[in-house]
Structure formats: structure tokens, C-alpha cells
Amino acid sequence: TMDVAAEDSDQMPSGFHAKAAAKAARLRREAAKLASAAALESPGGIESRPGEWAPTQSKLLRRVAVAARPGHFELSLQYGPYSVAYDTTGRLLALCGRGGHVAAFEWRQKRLMFESQVNEPCHALTWVGAGSTPQLAVAHSNWTYIYDAQGLELHCLKRLHKANKLFWLPRHWLLAACTDTGHLHWQDVSTGQTVASYCGHHGPLRVSALHPDSGCVLTGQPNGQLCIWTPLEKRPVVKILCCPAGVRAVATAPAGHAVYTLGGDSRLRVWDIRCLRPLSVSDNGADAASIRLFDAAPQLAVSQRGLLACPVRQGAALMVLPAGGAKPLLSHPSPGRLSDLAFCPWEDVLAFGHARGLGSVLVPGSGEPNPDGAVHPLSGKRQRREAEVRGLLDKLPPETIAPPAVGGGVNAVDAEGIEEALARKRAAVMALPSDEVRQFQPRRRSGKASGELNRKVGERWQRRRMELRQLLKSKKRVLAEMGDEGADAAGGRKTKKAKKISQSGELTKPATGTFLDRLIPKAD
């Protein structure tokens, strides 16, 4: 580096510029070295020979590296069944139970952040924000609350009433919720405003998922339909008849356009959300439209690399399937009935909540090994803070939420439509009221009891005011006709009293006495 700087020193204006150029060259070489090292890192996976059983966790723990072993643990808790959620960086893990138990911790160091008992059932949770101050949104039995990293209650979202699913949209900074009353809500976390809130008229929305690429909410209906919702439309923009029976579970791939549905006939189907067509899957070496999962529970989870996790044996065991395959790569028994599944971003870890606590297993090849974003498990506090500020500045408007099937999504922004909407809003704010608005007069409401009563009371008071006004005018007229005699007669008592005081030259007792009258001297 010093030799290169010395050779180029003649072409530099000064020594300061030569040092800056040498430093920039050194940083470029280090960045290229890190990029080459990251590109060489493979995602890993599980390779099984024909006729072999899926490996157990005890065999994996003996063969994986020491740094990956903290991903396997088991917590026995008494307030289940539990729901679990990872943050976008993959460092933090939160859980909530139906018994009111809420906790969050760093799963690698096993460092507890907070733990509290809210004394009411908790049905869903999600991490809000990706900065240095993460927040946790928890759906209680009635309302939705937001807690900070210390477990202190920050907000109470009463509009999100009886929510059973919560979704975080990091590109739009929106908190989406599906409720038992059939309503869908989109809340802007940065401003606190409600973007959209309406009833879907499809009954309780207990089966739902989020498509991370487009930001749409997918719901499964008992009649076998898969509905896609956006905040700008109060009706489903897309309806797919994906199951002959009711839809029991829905899951979306974090990277891609695949949507997984589990029907009431225990068959797993894969759909392409772009063309709204089913994808063929491999069932015992042959292509088929669906895979039959016997005794499958209504829970699905998809990893970053496309691995699918689902409970089997009525929720007593866990099975991991490859992308588009029916042969399981991994199976693990559960101490209790499974209630929730969540893959850890950027790590080969799968967390599951059950009736007796929380568990975590190793799933090689599930996480993306090469983070390409600003927020990843190795990012520091300063990087996360800068990523939060950058996310707020680059926040997308809700108009960009649309399924790819109708030409929407984050990658297909309707710039002209957004400009027209902003122009209409600007014109509405700066416009002056028209002549019709200025000359507007409210019509008289007739036929209503309240309006008739108000009219009668107003007329009664108006007549009373007119009577008082006429009485006052007649009194003034009589006094004017009486002249000075009337004035002397009216004020004779006061004149006589004044003369009496002036003749005696002494103070007399006032007409209205007080306790200070005893201080006045008595006359002789």
C-alpha cells in the first residue's frame, strides 16, 4: 500500500490526498476479500441415502460445529400452548402463552430481556421495527399491546380488537392484523395512523399468512377459497379455489412466489401467486398436484431456503420436507401438542411452541448463509440504528401493496398513480370553497321529534324576549311622560335622606348593617 501511494504521490495534489487514496484502496481490497469469503460459504443441508431414516437431533449435535449447538434447546413452561416469533435479524426470540405468559430473550446467549404475566390470554405476537430499540406487539384477548425491550407497555391499540394473527411489513412500516370478528386492520407504526380497517364478511379469519414480497395478506376460508387482501380494497382482489374442503393452514415462502396450502383432506398444495396456478410436487418420485400428509395439524412454516415444516401425528411430532418433495428430511417428537412454528432468519434453526413450553431444533440448510441486507445477526447497534433511519426514509406508501398477479408488488410501483393521488390531495387542500358551499343553508328538518322540540323551545323563548322588550319600551315611555315630577317621586326618599344627613352634619347608620356598624359613634 505504501509503495502504491509513493508511486502515485506525484499525481496527487498533496500528501493528504495520497493517504486518502491508499486508505480507499485498502478498504476495497478488504471488502473484496470479505465478499469472496462470503460467496464461498455453502448453505449446507441433509443428504440421506435410500432406505435410511431421517437423522435425529442427537446425531446432528455430534456432527455439527460447536457454534451451531446453541440452536438446540427445550424449555418446559406451564402457561401453554405457546406462540413464537423471531425478529428480522434472527437474534431475538419472543413467546407468548394462552395463560398470559410473555417473554423475550436472545436465544444464542440465553440472555433474558424481560418476562411478564399479563393475566389474560395471548394469541399472537410479532416484532415491530428492526432498529436498535426493537418492540414487541402482542395480541391479548381483547386489544393489542406494544412492549419495549424491557417489557414496558408503550401503546394500546384498541382498534385491533380480538386479533389472532399479527404481521409486520418492514418495507411499509405497517402492522397488519386479522381478527376473530372478521376484520382486517393495517396500522402505520411510524405515524400511529390507521391506514385501513374494514370487515371482510368472510367470518373469523383464523387461517392467514403474509406474502413478504408484495405485502398482501392471504386468508383461507372454510369453503376452500384462498383470498388475497390489500389495504386499498375492501374486497379480496384475488380469489382462488385451492381446496375441495376448507383451508386449514397457509404459508408463504420468504424468498419467492410460492404459497403452500393445507386442506381439510390433509393434502398439501403449492401455488404460484404470479400466475395463480398450482405447481407440481414430487410424490414418491412422480410428479403430482398435491401431497397427502396423514394426521397433519393446521400449522405450516417455510424457511428462507424453501424447506417446509409441518406437525404430524395430530401435533405430536414435527416433520421437515424439502422444497417440492414428499420424503421428510427430519423428524422430531414434541413433548406436547404443537401450536406454532417459526424458522430463524439467517440460521439453520426451527423454533416451535407447544402445550408444555418451547422447543428449538437444528435444521441444516434452512437458513440463508449469505445475508445481503443491512440488518443481519452480526450487525451492531449502530448499524441497526442506521438501518432503522434508512427504512423510515425509504418507507413505501400503502398504494404499492398489490399481488403480483394484478401487476403489483414492491418491484412494480405505479408511480403515475401515486403522483396523481398526491396531486388530487394537494388540490383538495389548497382549493377554495365554491359559491355553492358559501351559499349553503341547512334545510329545515321536519318529522323528527328532537327537531320539532327544539323548534318549539326556540319559538317560546323568542316570544318571551319580545314581551320583555315591549315591557321595557313602555316603562321608558311612562317615565319620559312623568318628567321631573316622576323623577322626584321616584327618588324622593333618597333626596330626603341626603338632606337629613347634610343638615345634621353627622354620620347616620346605613340602611344595610354589618358587624362594623358598632364602630360608628352614637349621636348625642
XYZ file of C-alpha atoms in Angstrom:
524
model
C 0.000 0.000 0.000
C 2.802 2.407 0.854
C 4.578 1.580 -2.432
C 1.451 2.277 -4.453
C 0.936 5.524 -2.575
C 4.546 6.509 -3.192
C 4.267 5.802 -6.928
C 1.041 7.801 -7.247
C 2.219 10.609 -4.975
C 3.398 12.628 -7.941
C -0.094 12.621 -9.421
C -1.791 13.612 -6.133
C -2.294 17.274 -5.214
C -0.894 16.721 -1.721
C 0.142 14.079 0.764
C -3.313 14.125 2.355
C -4.913 13.017 -0.918
C -2.297 10.283 -1.350
C -3.094 8.857 2.104
C -6.826 9.013 1.391
C -6.362 7.138 -1.900
C -4.242 4.482 -0.177
C -6.882 4.040 2.526
C -9.644 3.707 -0.075
C -7.647 1.054 -1.938
C -7.085 -0.893 1.281
C -10.798 -0.781 2.118
C -11.678 -2.026 -1.367
C -9.330 -4.981 -1.013
C -10.787 -5.867 2.393
C -14.347 -5.642 1.057
C -13.447 -7.873 -1.897
C -11.848 -10.380 0.463
C -14.939 -10.459 2.678
C -17.217 -10.806 -0.353
C -15.184 -13.719 -1.690
C -15.235 -15.409 1.717
C -18.998 -14.966 1.991
C -19.568 -16.259 -1.533
C -17.673 -19.452 -0.732
C -19.960 -20.242 2.196
C -22.383 -23.021 1.261
C -25.914 -23.340 2.660
C -25.399 -26.937 3.778
C -28.149 -29.495 4.077
C -29.063 -33.096 4.875
C -28.230 -35.911 2.487
C -29.840 -39.257 3.188
C -29.233 -42.487 1.350
C -32.095 -44.623 0.041
C -33.575 -46.759 2.771
C -32.158 -44.650 5.643
C -34.279 -42.979 8.289
C -34.210 -39.245 8.832
C -31.440 -38.213 11.258
C -32.314 -37.345 14.833
C -31.151 -34.336 16.805
C -28.683 -36.404 18.831
C -26.880 -37.455 15.635
C -26.863 -33.887 14.306
C -25.431 -32.493 17.528
C -22.482 -34.883 17.281
C -21.673 -33.778 13.731
C -22.382 -30.035 13.609
C -19.965 -27.324 14.693
C -19.817 -26.125 18.285
C -21.069 -22.649 17.293
C -24.325 -24.153 15.971
C -25.206 -26.195 19.074
C -26.952 -23.342 20.983
C -29.783 -23.667 18.466
C -30.978 -26.871 20.150
C -32.747 -26.397 23.494
C -36.004 -27.140 25.270
C -37.956 -25.007 27.775
C -40.644 -26.540 29.978
C -43.306 -23.938 30.806
C -46.756 -24.168 32.328
C -48.762 -21.433 30.572
C -49.090 -23.056 27.142
C -49.863 -23.524 24.360
C -47.255 -21.027 23.161
C -46.727 -18.874 20.052
C -43.185 -17.953 18.944
C -41.684 -15.229 16.730
C -38.164 -14.229 15.609
C -37.152 -10.691 14.744
C -35.793 -9.736 11.314
C -32.171 -10.057 12.459
C -32.661 -13.535 13.911
C -31.127 -12.595 17.273
C -34.238 -12.272 19.413
C -36.902 -14.846 20.143
C -40.241 -13.971 21.768
C -43.003 -16.202 23.074
C -46.489 -15.778 24.499
C -48.830 -18.330 26.030
C -52.556 -18.682 26.395
C -52.045 -18.402 30.137
C -50.759 -14.809 29.848
C -47.014 -15.502 29.887
C -44.963 -13.107 27.672
C -41.159 -13.240 27.418
C -38.307 -12.313 25.072
C -34.643 -13.346 25.114
C -31.511 -13.685 22.980
C -31.526 -17.356 22.111
C -27.781 -17.668 21.418
C -26.551 -16.267 24.746
C -29.754 -17.347 26.554
C -29.965 -13.813 27.969
C -33.437 -12.891 29.182
C -34.658 -9.460 28.103
C -37.964 -9.410 30.009
C -40.640 -11.723 31.335
C -44.110 -10.731 32.498
C -47.530 -12.139 33.331
C -50.395 -10.150 31.795
C -53.178 -12.246 33.402
C -55.119 -12.680 30.156
C -54.768 -14.991 27.148
C -52.311 -14.014 24.410
C -52.999 -15.353 20.922
C -50.307 -13.910 18.614
C -47.175 -11.769 18.594
C -44.651 -10.233 16.221
C -41.584 -7.995 16.403
C -42.105 -4.411 15.248
C -39.150 -2.448 13.861
C -35.637 -3.568 13.063
C -33.540 -0.907 14.754
C -31.585 -0.664 17.965
C -34.816 -0.463 20.002
C -36.970 -3.438 18.999
C -40.597 -3.513 20.082
C -42.949 -6.447 20.543
C -46.632 -6.425 19.543
C -48.785 -8.935 21.442
C -52.442 -9.682 20.705
C -54.299 -10.090 24.005
C -57.807 -11.435 24.394
C -59.350 -8.004 23.660
C -56.775 -5.488 22.432
C -53.248 -5.420 21.037
C -50.390 -4.035 23.125
C -46.871 -2.955 22.159
C -43.984 -3.501 24.608
C -40.405 -2.302 24.529
C -37.258 -4.362 25.090
C -37.677 -4.078 28.897
C -41.298 -5.262 28.860
C -42.838 -1.832 29.481
C -46.178 -1.149 27.826
C -45.846 1.582 25.213
C -49.149 1.571 23.332
C -52.586 0.008 23.458
C -54.170 -0.453 20.023
C -57.866 -0.770 20.787
C -58.801 -0.831 17.122
C -57.001 -4.168 16.758
C -59.730 -5.943 18.722
C -59.573 -9.732 19.252
C -56.670 -10.234 16.856
C -55.468 -13.798 16.276
C -52.673 -13.061 13.759
C -50.202 -10.182 13.583
C -47.889 -9.425 10.653
C -45.085 -6.896 10.330
C -44.393 -5.247 6.947
C -40.837 -3.823 7.251
C -40.827 -2.056 3.857
C -44.089 -0.239 4.546
C -43.768 0.074 8.343
C -47.255 -1.348 8.763
C -48.698 -3.675 11.374
C -51.386 -5.910 9.847
C -53.872 -7.900 11.916
C -56.613 -10.466 11.291
C -59.292 -10.765 13.955
C -61.890 -13.258 15.135
C -64.611 -10.757 14.226
C -63.679 -10.954 10.533
C -61.935 -7.576 10.341
C -58.594 -6.694 8.749
C -56.501 -3.804 10.020
C -53.384 -2.031 8.766
C -51.745 0.302 11.305
C -48.880 2.647 10.425
C -46.347 2.252 13.231
C -44.258 5.299 12.269
C -47.164 7.787 12.447
C -49.745 5.888 14.523
C -52.479 6.345 11.891
C -54.836 3.632 10.715
C -54.275 3.031 7.005
C -57.242 0.698 6.540
C -59.769 -1.096 8.720
C -62.748 -2.968 7.352
C -64.753 -6.160 7.676
C -64.084 -8.913 5.184
C -67.542 -10.520 5.566
C -65.970 -13.981 5.490
C -66.351 -14.958 9.123
C -63.498 -15.304 11.634
C -60.090 -15.035 9.928
C -58.244 -17.778 11.806
C -56.162 -19.022 8.840
C -53.936 -16.282 7.448
C -50.416 -15.544 6.224
C -48.363 -12.653 4.838
C -46.724 -12.544 1.434
C -43.481 -10.673 2.201
C -42.660 -9.693 -1.395
C -45.923 -7.900 -2.179
C -47.159 -7.143 1.365
C -50.574 -8.758 0.780
C -52.461 -10.720 3.433
C -53.694 -14.191 2.478
C -56.613 -15.814 4.285
C -58.044 -19.295 3.991
C -61.798 -19.834 4.092
C -63.883 -22.847 5.185
C -65.291 -23.128 1.652
C -61.831 -23.865 0.211
C -61.083 -20.380 -1.145
C -57.806 -18.523 -0.733
C -58.401 -14.757 -0.605
C -55.765 -12.063 -1.119
C -56.366 -8.708 0.614
C -54.848 -5.248 0.260
C -55.476 -2.125 2.380
C -56.915 -0.149 -0.545
C -59.660 -2.639 -1.431
C -62.429 -3.730 0.912
C -62.969 -6.893 -1.105
C -60.498 -9.652 -1.992
C -58.508 -8.658 -5.062
C -57.936 -12.335 -5.893
C -59.888 -15.500 -5.020
C -58.511 -18.983 -5.651
C -60.438 -22.201 -5.135
C -57.454 -24.193 -3.936
C -59.027 -26.981 -1.857
C -62.211 -29.016 -2.250
C -62.533 -28.891 1.538
C -61.778 -25.998 3.877
C -58.324 -24.427 4.078
C -56.678 -25.361 7.388
C -53.263 -23.667 7.034
C -51.484 -21.211 4.720
C -47.772 -20.393 4.454
C -45.673 -18.315 2.056
C -42.042 -18.564 1.087
C -39.912 -15.628 2.362
C -37.980 -15.518 -0.930
C -40.135 -16.370 -3.917
C -43.757 -16.558 -5.013
C -44.759 -20.000 -3.727
C -47.818 -20.334 -1.486
C -48.453 -23.546 0.474
C -51.964 -24.567 1.492
C -53.134 -27.455 3.647
C -56.733 -28.505 3.067
C -59.274 -30.357 5.107
C -58.451 -33.502 3.101
C -54.878 -33.421 4.598
C -53.360 -32.625 1.196
C -50.558 -30.135 0.718
C -50.708 -27.992 -2.421
C -48.236 -25.443 -3.795
C -49.406 -22.413 -5.779
C -47.612 -19.758 -7.801
C -49.085 -16.405 -6.771
C -47.912 -14.738 -10.002
C -49.898 -16.895 -12.424
C -52.407 -18.299 -9.871
C -51.684 -21.865 -10.930
C -50.706 -24.950 -8.922
C -47.143 -26.213 -9.030
C -46.313 -29.881 -9.355
C -44.615 -31.578 -6.413
C -42.711 -34.820 -6.183
C -44.610 -37.668 -4.515
C -42.515 -40.871 -4.334
C -40.576 -39.907 -7.452
C -43.622 -38.957 -9.548
C -44.993 -35.516 -10.207
C -48.349 -34.831 -8.572
C -50.611 -31.874 -7.877
C -50.636 -32.458 -4.113
C -49.051 -34.478 -1.301
C -51.085 -36.297 1.298
C -49.932 -35.703 4.884
C -51.641 -38.100 7.250
C -52.722 -36.673 10.613
C -51.291 -33.239 9.786
C -52.048 -30.434 12.223
C -53.100 -26.985 10.912
C -49.642 -25.375 11.114
C -47.112 -24.619 8.363
C -43.785 -22.767 8.210
C -41.404 -22.136 5.291
C -37.709 -21.330 5.641
C -35.561 -18.975 3.565
C -34.215 -21.908 1.531
C -37.678 -23.347 0.866
C -37.859 -26.102 3.490
C -41.365 -26.774 4.799
C -42.122 -27.697 8.427
C -45.476 -29.134 9.490
C -46.773 -31.035 12.529
C -47.855 -34.652 12.090
C -49.480 -37.288 14.287
C -52.064 -34.768 15.469
C -49.340 -32.334 16.515
C -47.269 -34.835 18.492
C -44.272 -34.755 16.103
C -42.529 -32.364 13.741
C -41.577 -33.103 10.141
C -39.432 -31.078 7.731
C -39.935 -31.546 3.978
C -37.713 -30.327 1.118
C -38.981 -27.859 -1.456
C -41.396 -29.756 -3.704
C -40.777 -33.166 -2.153
C -42.672 -35.639 -0.005
C -39.803 -37.533 1.637
C -39.065 -35.982 5.061
C -35.561 -34.735 5.759
C -36.001 -34.500 9.502
C -38.461 -35.582 12.179
C -38.571 -34.715 15.848
C -41.044 -35.675 18.599
C -42.719 -32.936 20.596
C -43.384 -33.078 24.371
C -46.823 -31.521 23.792
C -49.264 -30.724 21.051
C -47.655 -28.281 18.603
C -49.259 -24.853 18.377
C -46.836 -22.666 16.364
C -43.739 -22.938 14.122
C -41.131 -20.336 13.124
C -37.838 -20.606 11.206
C -34.996 -18.367 12.337
C -33.748 -15.938 9.644
C -30.118 -16.433 8.573
C -29.761 -19.514 10.811
C -30.457 -23.256 10.495
C -32.818 -23.267 13.473
C -36.526 -24.012 13.813
C -38.481 -22.962 16.938
C -41.820 -24.494 17.838
C -44.300 -23.781 20.592
C -46.369 -26.500 22.176
C -48.723 -27.039 25.088
C -45.885 -27.631 27.569
C -43.395 -24.955 26.591
C -40.965 -24.063 23.829
C -38.506 -26.096 21.762
C -35.811 -25.412 19.188
C -34.158 -27.868 16.791
C -31.387 -27.744 14.206
C -32.432 -27.945 10.552
C -29.312 -27.872 8.310
C -29.859 -25.966 5.080
C -32.913 -23.990 6.176
C -31.383 -20.518 6.591
C -29.708 -18.266 4.070
C -25.947 -18.272 4.815
C -25.094 -15.040 2.957
C -27.009 -12.010 4.324
C -27.420 -9.356 1.650
C -29.190 -6.693 3.700
C -28.128 -4.093 6.211
C -29.797 -5.968 9.083
C -28.383 -9.403 9.910
C -27.364 -11.301 13.066
C -23.827 -9.854 13.048
C -24.899 -6.210 12.690
C -24.027 -3.941 15.585
C -26.156 -1.455 17.429
C -25.015 1.434 15.253
C -25.766 -0.487 12.053
C -29.236 -1.391 13.276
C -29.921 2.228 14.202
C -28.810 3.431 10.771
C -30.917 0.724 9.129
C -33.959 1.920 11.069
C -33.457 5.519 9.945
C -32.892 4.411 6.358
C -36.038 2.287 6.485
C -38.097 5.250 7.676
C -36.737 7.444 4.908
C -37.354 4.787 2.246
C -40.780 3.755 3.554
C -43.120 2.670 0.763
C -46.693 4.004 0.617
C -49.618 1.604 1.080
C -50.514 2.031 -2.606
C -47.639 -0.304 -3.501
C -49.300 -3.271 -1.754
C -50.803 -5.407 -4.528
C -50.416 -9.045 -5.576
C -48.057 -9.746 -8.493
C -50.950 -11.348 -10.361
C -52.557 -7.928 -10.942
C -49.326 -6.098 -11.715
C -48.453 -5.011 -8.180
C -45.776 -5.699 -5.655
C -42.782 -3.785 -4.455
C -40.924 -4.242 -7.740
C -43.837 -2.829 -9.795
C -44.691 0.552 -8.311
C -47.398 2.610 -10.021
C -45.509 5.897 -10.000
C -48.036 7.700 -12.199
C -50.940 6.680 -9.974
C -49.098 7.827 -6.859
C -48.336 11.201 -8.469
C -51.982 11.636 -9.454
C -53.151 10.807 -5.926
C -50.705 13.320 -4.447
C -51.851 15.957 -6.942
C -55.504 15.388 -6.039
C -54.685 15.630 -2.337
C -52.694 18.840 -2.894
C -55.531 20.355 -4.919
C -58.083 19.414 -2.282
C -56.023 21.068 0.451
C -55.293 24.299 -1.446
C -58.700 24.721 -3.117
C -61.089 27.498 -2.032
C -64.766 26.842 -1.223
C -67.102 27.222 -4.184
C -70.103 29.557 -4.424
C -72.453 26.698 -3.658
C -70.607 25.993 -0.432
C -70.647 29.675 0.554
C -74.401 29.980 -0.103
C -75.263 26.738 1.602
C -78.158 26.918 4.063
C -79.165 23.917 6.126
C -82.643 22.681 5.317
C -85.294 22.574 7.994
C -85.690 19.065 9.285
C -89.305 18.092 9.768
C -90.895 14.977 11.125
C -88.291 14.274 13.822
C -89.232 14.575 17.470
C -85.921 16.138 18.506
C -86.046 18.804 15.756
C -89.696 19.648 16.490
C -88.983 20.010 20.201
C -86.015 22.298 19.596
C -88.111 24.447 17.256
C -90.918 24.817 19.822
C -88.493 25.745 22.615
C -86.846 28.326 20.386
C -90.185 29.918 19.486
C -91.196 30.070 23.162
C -88.009 31.895 24.121
C -88.406 34.224 21.171
C -91.905 35.221 22.317
C -90.621 35.780 25.875
C -87.843 38.063 24.610
C -90.322 40.104 22.582
C -92.620 40.543 25.586
C -89.739 41.730 27.784
C -88.640 44.135 25.093
C -92.147 45.658 24.778
C -92.434 45.985 28.564
C -89.124 47.831 28.747
C -90.147 50.242 25.994
C -93.490 51.048 27.714
C -91.733 51.711 31.038
C -89.311 54.144 29.420
C -92.172 55.923 27.712
C -94.125 56.375 31.011
C -91.040 57.721 32.780
C -90.463 60.209 29.991
C -94.062 61.483 30.246
C -93.822 61.946 34.055
C -90.815 64.245 33.636
C -89.148 65.799 36.687
C -92.100 65.084 38.987
C -91.808 61.424 38.303
C -88.064 61.571 38.838
C -88.529 63.417 42.207
C -91.218 60.988 43.239
C -89.058 58.085 42.259
C -86.002 59.417 44.093
C -87.702 61.435 46.901
C -86.639 59.083 49.634
C -83.012 59.296 48.635
C -83.176 63.132 48.422
C -84.783 63.428 51.821
C -82.201 61.110 53.336
C -79.390 63.104 51.778
C -80.838 66.397 53.114
C -81.119 64.930 56.564
C -77.507 63.898 56.540
C -76.371 67.279 55.292
C -78.404 69.203 57.925
C -77.183 67.198 60.893
C -73.637 67.020 59.636
C -73.233 63.681 61.365
C -72.994 60.155 60.154
C -76.094 58.019 60.310
C -76.399 54.250 60.333
C -76.598 52.790 56.811
C -79.725 51.012 55.723
C -77.919 47.709 55.378
C -75.959 46.999 58.565
C -72.804 44.933 59.032
C -70.757 43.859 62.041
C -68.622 47.043 61.585
C -71.593 49.353 62.483
C -70.661 49.153 66.180
C -67.585 51.297 65.446
C -69.715 54.305 64.356
C -70.016 56.940 67.228
C -73.500 57.478 68.586
C -75.224 60.877 68.197
C -75.961 62.978 71.370
